[in-house]
mmCIF file of C-alpha atoms in Angstrom:
data_model
loop_
_atom_site.group_PDB
_atom_site.id
_atom_site.type_symbol
_atom_site.label_atom_id
_atom_site.label_comp_id
_atom_site.label_asym_id
_atom_site.label_seq_id
_atom_site.Cartn_x
_atom_site.Cartn_y
_atom_site.Cartn_z
ATOM 1 C CA MET A 117 80.444 83.234 141.487
ATOM 2 C CA ARG A 118 79.344 81.835 144.809
ATOM 3 C CA LEU A 119 79.863 78.140 144.029
ATOM 4 C CA GLN A 120 83.226 78.303 142.264
ATOM 5 C CA ASN A 121 85.094 74.966 142.449
ATOM 6 C CA GLN A 122 82.058 73.007 143.678
ATOM 7 C CA LYS A 123 81.079 69.829 141.848
ATOM 8 C CA VAL A 124 77.510 68.563 141.723
ATOM 9 C CA ILE A 125 75.956 65.281 140.621
ATOM 10 C CA ALA A 126 72.644 65.789 138.827
ATOM 11 C CA LEU A 127 70.904 62.431 138.540
ATOM 12 C CA VAL A 128 69.038 61.758 135.309
ATOM 13 C CA ASP A 129 66.768 59.077 133.862
ATOM 14 C CA HIS A 130 63.895 59.075 131.396
ATOM 15 C CA ASP A 131 60.778 61.049 132.302
ATOM 16 C CA PHE A 132 62.555 63.548 134.556
ATOM 17 C CA GLU A 133 60.548 66.742 135.092
ATOM 18 C CA ASP A 134 62.192 68.999 132.536
ATOM 19 C CA LEU A 135 62.227 72.214 134.591
ATOM 20 C CA GLU A 136 63.196 70.418 137.799
ATOM 21 C CA LEU A 137 66.382 69.180 136.149
ATOM 22 C CA TRP A 138 67.361 72.049 133.884
ATOM 23 C CA TYR A 139 66.510 75.072 136.049
ATOM 24 C CA PRO A 140 68.764 73.869 138.924
ATOM 25 C CA VAL A 141 71.527 72.768 136.539
ATOM 26 C CA HIS A 142 71.634 76.171 134.863
ATOM 27 C CA ARG A 143 71.376 78.168 138.110
ATOM 28 C CA LEU A 144 74.192 76.201 139.748
ATOM 29 C CA ARG A 145 76.358 76.582 136.655
ATOM 30 C CA GLU A 146 75.650 80.331 136.677
ATOM 31 C CA GLU A 147 77.018 80.394 140.221
ATOM 32 C CA GLY A 148 80.226 78.662 139.094
ATOM 33 C CA ALA A 149 79.517 75.048 140.032
ATOM 34 C CA ARG A 150 80.448 72.200 137.740
ATOM 35 C CA VAL A 151 77.302 70.098 137.323
ATOM 36 C CA ASP A 152 77.670 66.615 135.858
ATOM 37 C CA LEU A 153 74.609 64.787 134.561
ATOM 38 C CA VAL A 154 74.895 61.193 135.732
ATOM 39 C CA GLY A 155 72.709 58.345 134.468
ATOM 40 C CA GLN A 156 72.765 54.604 134.015
ATOM 41 C CA ALA A 157 74.984 54.992 130.947
ATOM 42 C CA ALA A 158 77.403 57.721 129.869
ATOM 43 C CA ASN A 159 76.627 59.822 126.809
ATOM 44 C CA GLN A 160 73.055 58.555 126.725
ATOM 45 C CA LYS A 161 70.164 60.795 125.766
ATOM 46 C CA TYR A 162 67.369 60.825 128.333
ATOM 47 C CA ILE A 163 64.059 62.454 127.478
ATOM 48 C CA GLY A 164 62.111 64.517 129.992
ATOM 49 C CA LYS A 165 58.359 64.312 130.567
ATOM 50 C CA TYR A 166 57.780 67.172 128.134
ATOM 51 C CA GLY A 167 60.333 66.112 125.537
ATOM 52 C CA VAL A 168 63.408 68.089 126.565
ATOM 53 C CA PRO A 169 66.511 65.909 126.200
ATOM 54 C CA ALA A 170 69.424 65.608 128.590
ATOM 55 C CA GLU A 171 72.615 63.743 127.722
ATOM 56 C CA SER A 172 74.486 62.153 130.591
ATOM 57 C CA ASP A 173 78.118 63.057 131.093
ATOM 58 C CA TYR A 174 78.883 59.944 133.120
ATOM 59 C CA ALA A 175 77.469 56.564 134.074
ATOM 60 C CA PHE A 176 76.693 55.795 137.705
ATOM 61 C CA SER A 177 79.629 53.378 137.693
ATOM 62 C CA GLU A 178 82.046 56.127 136.594
ATOM 63 C CA VAL A 179 81.548 58.580 139.452
ATOM 64 C CA ASN A 180 82.752 58.590 143.019
ATOM 65 C CA PRO A 181 80.553 60.653 145.364
ATOM 66 C CA GLU A 182 83.665 61.570 147.358
ATOM 67 C CA ASP A 183 84.656 63.769 144.415
ATOM 68 C CA TYR A 184 81.441 65.815 144.650
ATOM 69 C CA ASP A 185 80.110 68.517 146.948
ATOM 70 C CA ALA A 186 76.353 68.074 146.404
ATOM 71 C CA ILE A 187 73.709 66.007 144.623
ATOM 72 C CA LEU A 188 70.513 66.998 142.807
ATOM 73 C CA VAL A 189 67.563 64.672 142.449
ATOM 74 C CA PRO A 190 64.983 65.974 139.956
ATOM 75 C CA GLY A 191 61.318 65.078 140.086
ATOM 76 C CA GLY A 192 59.020 63.703 137.443
ATOM 77 C CA TRP A 193 58.727 59.959 137.042
ATOM 78 C CA ALA A 194 62.517 59.490 136.926
ATOM 79 C CA PRO A 195 62.870 59.126 140.728
ATOM 80 C CA ASP A 196 60.862 55.910 140.668
ATOM 81 C CA LYS A 197 63.441 54.534 138.218
ATOM 82 C CA LEU A 198 66.511 56.103 139.858
ATOM 83 C CA ARG A 199 65.804 54.593 143.271
ATOM 84 C CA ARG A 200 66.155 51.097 141.812
ATOM 85 C CA PHE A 201 69.877 51.571 141.143
ATOM 86 C CA PRO A 202 72.141 50.585 144.071
ATOM 87 C CA GLU A 203 74.667 53.222 142.961
ATOM 88 C CA VAL A 204 72.072 55.989 143.296
ATOM 89 C CA ILE A 205 71.136 54.851 146.793
ATOM 90 C CA SER A 206 74.840 54.706 147.651
ATOM 91 C CA PHE A 207 75.406 58.265 146.334
ATOM 92 C CA VAL A 208 72.536 59.667 148.400
ATOM 93 C CA LYS A 209 73.612 57.806 151.543
ATOM 94 C CA HIS A 210 77.191 59.013 151.085
ATOM 95 C CA MET A 211 76.073 62.624 150.708
ATOM 96 C CA ASN A 212 73.867 62.306 153.770
ATOM 97 C CA ASP A 213 76.547 60.616 155.895
ATOM 98 C CA HIS A 214 79.065 63.338 154.975
ATOM 99 C CA LYS A 215 76.591 66.209 155.417
ATOM 100 C CA LYS A 216 76.893 67.287 151.798
ATOM 101 C CA PRO A 217 73.922 69.169 150.314
ATOM 102 C CA ILE A 218 71.126 67.079 148.840
ATOM 103 C CA GLY A 219 68.581 68.893 146.684
ATOM 104 C CA GLN A 220 65.290 67.161 146.004
ATOM 105 C CA ILE A 221 62.078 68.408 144.434
ATOM 106 C CA CYS A 222 58.624 67.001 143.750
ATOM 107 C CA HIS A 223 58.728 63.180 143.437
ATOM 108 C CA ALA A 224 62.489 63.097 144.130
ATOM 109 C CA GLY A 225 61.633 62.259 147.719
ATOM 110 C CA TRP A 226 61.123 58.676 146.578
ATOM 111 C CA VAL A 227 64.893 58.348 146.125
ATOM 112 C CA LEU A 228 65.559 59.650 149.641
ATOM 113 C CA ILE A 229 62.918 57.286 151.022
ATOM 114 C CA SER A 230 64.647 54.336 149.355
ATOM 115 C CA ALA A 231 67.985 55.555 150.757
ATOM 116 C CA ASN A 232 66.369 55.489 154.204
ATOM 117 C CA ILE A 233 67.613 58.956 155.216
ATOM 118 C CA LEU A 234 64.390 60.779 156.110
ATOM 119 C CA GLU A 235 63.812 59.608 159.690
ATOM 120 C CA GLY A 236 63.426 62.702 161.861
ATOM 121 C CA LYS A 237 63.851 65.165 158.966
ATOM 122 C CA THR A 238 61.461 67.984 158.068
ATOM 123 C CA VAL A 239 60.773 68.060 154.328
ATOM 124 C CA THR A 240 58.360 68.993 151.602
ATOM 125 C CA SER A 241 57.526 67.423 148.248
ATOM 126 C CA THR A 242 54.659 67.217 145.853
ATOM 127 C CA PRO A 243 51.591 66.554 148.017
ATOM 128 C CA GLY A 244 51.112 63.312 146.070
ATOM 129 C CA ILE A 245 53.917 61.614 148.023
ATOM 130 C CA LYS A 246 53.238 63.239 151.396
ATOM 131 C CA ASP A 247 52.149 59.888 152.879
ATOM 132 C CA ASP A 248 55.272 58.175 151.531
ATOM 133 C CA MET A 249 57.466 60.839 153.136
ATOM 134 C CA THR A 250 55.727 60.638 156.522
ATOM 135 C CA ASN A 251 55.735 56.828 156.446
ATOM 136 C CA ALA A 252 59.520 57.080 155.995
ATOM 137 C CA GLY A 253 59.726 59.002 159.279
ATOM 138 C CA ALA A 254 59.816 62.571 157.986
ATOM 139 C CA THR A 255 57.721 65.507 159.094
ATOM 140 C CA TRP A 256 56.089 66.855 155.927
ATOM 141 C CA VAL A 257 55.139 70.515 155.570
ATOM 142 C CA ASN A 258 53.388 72.284 152.712
ATOM 143 C CA GLU A 259 55.937 75.037 152.008
ATOM 144 C CA PRO A 260 57.701 76.081 148.776
ATOM 145 C CA VAL A 261 61.099 75.064 150.173
ATOM 146 C CA VAL A 262 62.284 73.427 153.384
ATOM 147 C CA SER A 263 65.841 73.120 154.668
ATOM 148 C CA ASP A 264 66.792 70.638 157.337
ATOM 149 C CA GLY A 265 70.538 70.899 157.692
ATOM 150 C CA HIS A 266 72.139 69.860 154.404
ATOM 151 C CA LEU A 267 68.830 68.564 152.957
ATOM 152 C CA VAL A 268 66.869 71.031 150.809
ATOM 153 C CA SER A 269 63.450 69.990 149.529
ATOM 154 C CA SER A 270 60.845 71.670 147.369
ATOM 155 C CA ARG A 271 57.362 70.916 146.022
ATOM 156 C CA ARG A 272 57.085 71.586 142.278
ATOM 157 C CA PRO A 273 58.155 73.831 139.351
ATOM 158 C CA PRO A 274 56.503 77.083 140.555
ATOM 159 C CA ASP A 275 58.725 76.823 143.656
ATOM 160 C CA LEU A 276 61.996 76.607 141.702
ATOM 161 C CA PRO A 277 63.191 80.191 142.416
ATOM 162 C CA ASP A 278 62.764 79.684 146.192
ATOM 163 C CA TYR A 279 64.321 76.205 145.952
ATOM 164 C CA LEU A 280 67.456 77.407 144.173
ATOM 165 C CA ARG A 281 67.967 80.442 146.393
ATOM 166 C CA GLU A 282 67.914 78.128 149.409
ATOM 167 C CA LEU A 283 69.978 75.359 147.800
ATOM 168 C CA ILE A 284 72.710 77.815 146.787
ATOM 169 C CA LYS A 285 72.747 79.245 150.322
ATOM 170 C CA VAL A 286 73.056 75.750 151.834
ATOM 171 C CA MET A 287 75.791 74.812 149.360
ATOM 172 C CA GLU A 288 77.748 77.890 150.428
ATOM 173 C CA GLU A 289 77.318 76.977 154.115
ATOM 174 C CA TYR A 290 78.376 73.354 153.633
ATOM 175 C CA SER A 291 81.225 73.951 151.158
ATOM 176 C CA ARG A 292 84.551 72.399 151.975
#
């Protein structure tokens, strides 16, 4: 188990892209990581775009990013909601400042844009937010997965296997 003893925040809100949340959560757990689903409220059921539920383990107010090794931001429409929470922006900034892995896929780039951490980074995302990413100072490329240091980005569900292989590799490199 390559990620034994690592703890990961997986952000969740309504209308997350079902596969972009659950595939990474399961893969990281298979590698030994503890993945906590964190939303606005603890023990709340959030429904994905295609109806798959996810129940949060903790509320934003109950977690300290210092206790975690990485953060996952799923896509779907949830990122547009997640980026409105100061705690979420704080989590992402903390992870960035401490060079802890940040995984983002599809529309999740919106959260990183709002956290103002993309200046000078090379990333990918769904092509629909390419302009948003470049306007935030990033160099956008149309590749299944892009790593820039501790930041791992991906485009959409068909890219999930490439995304998780790279994210796991980066988590191993940046582990404590």
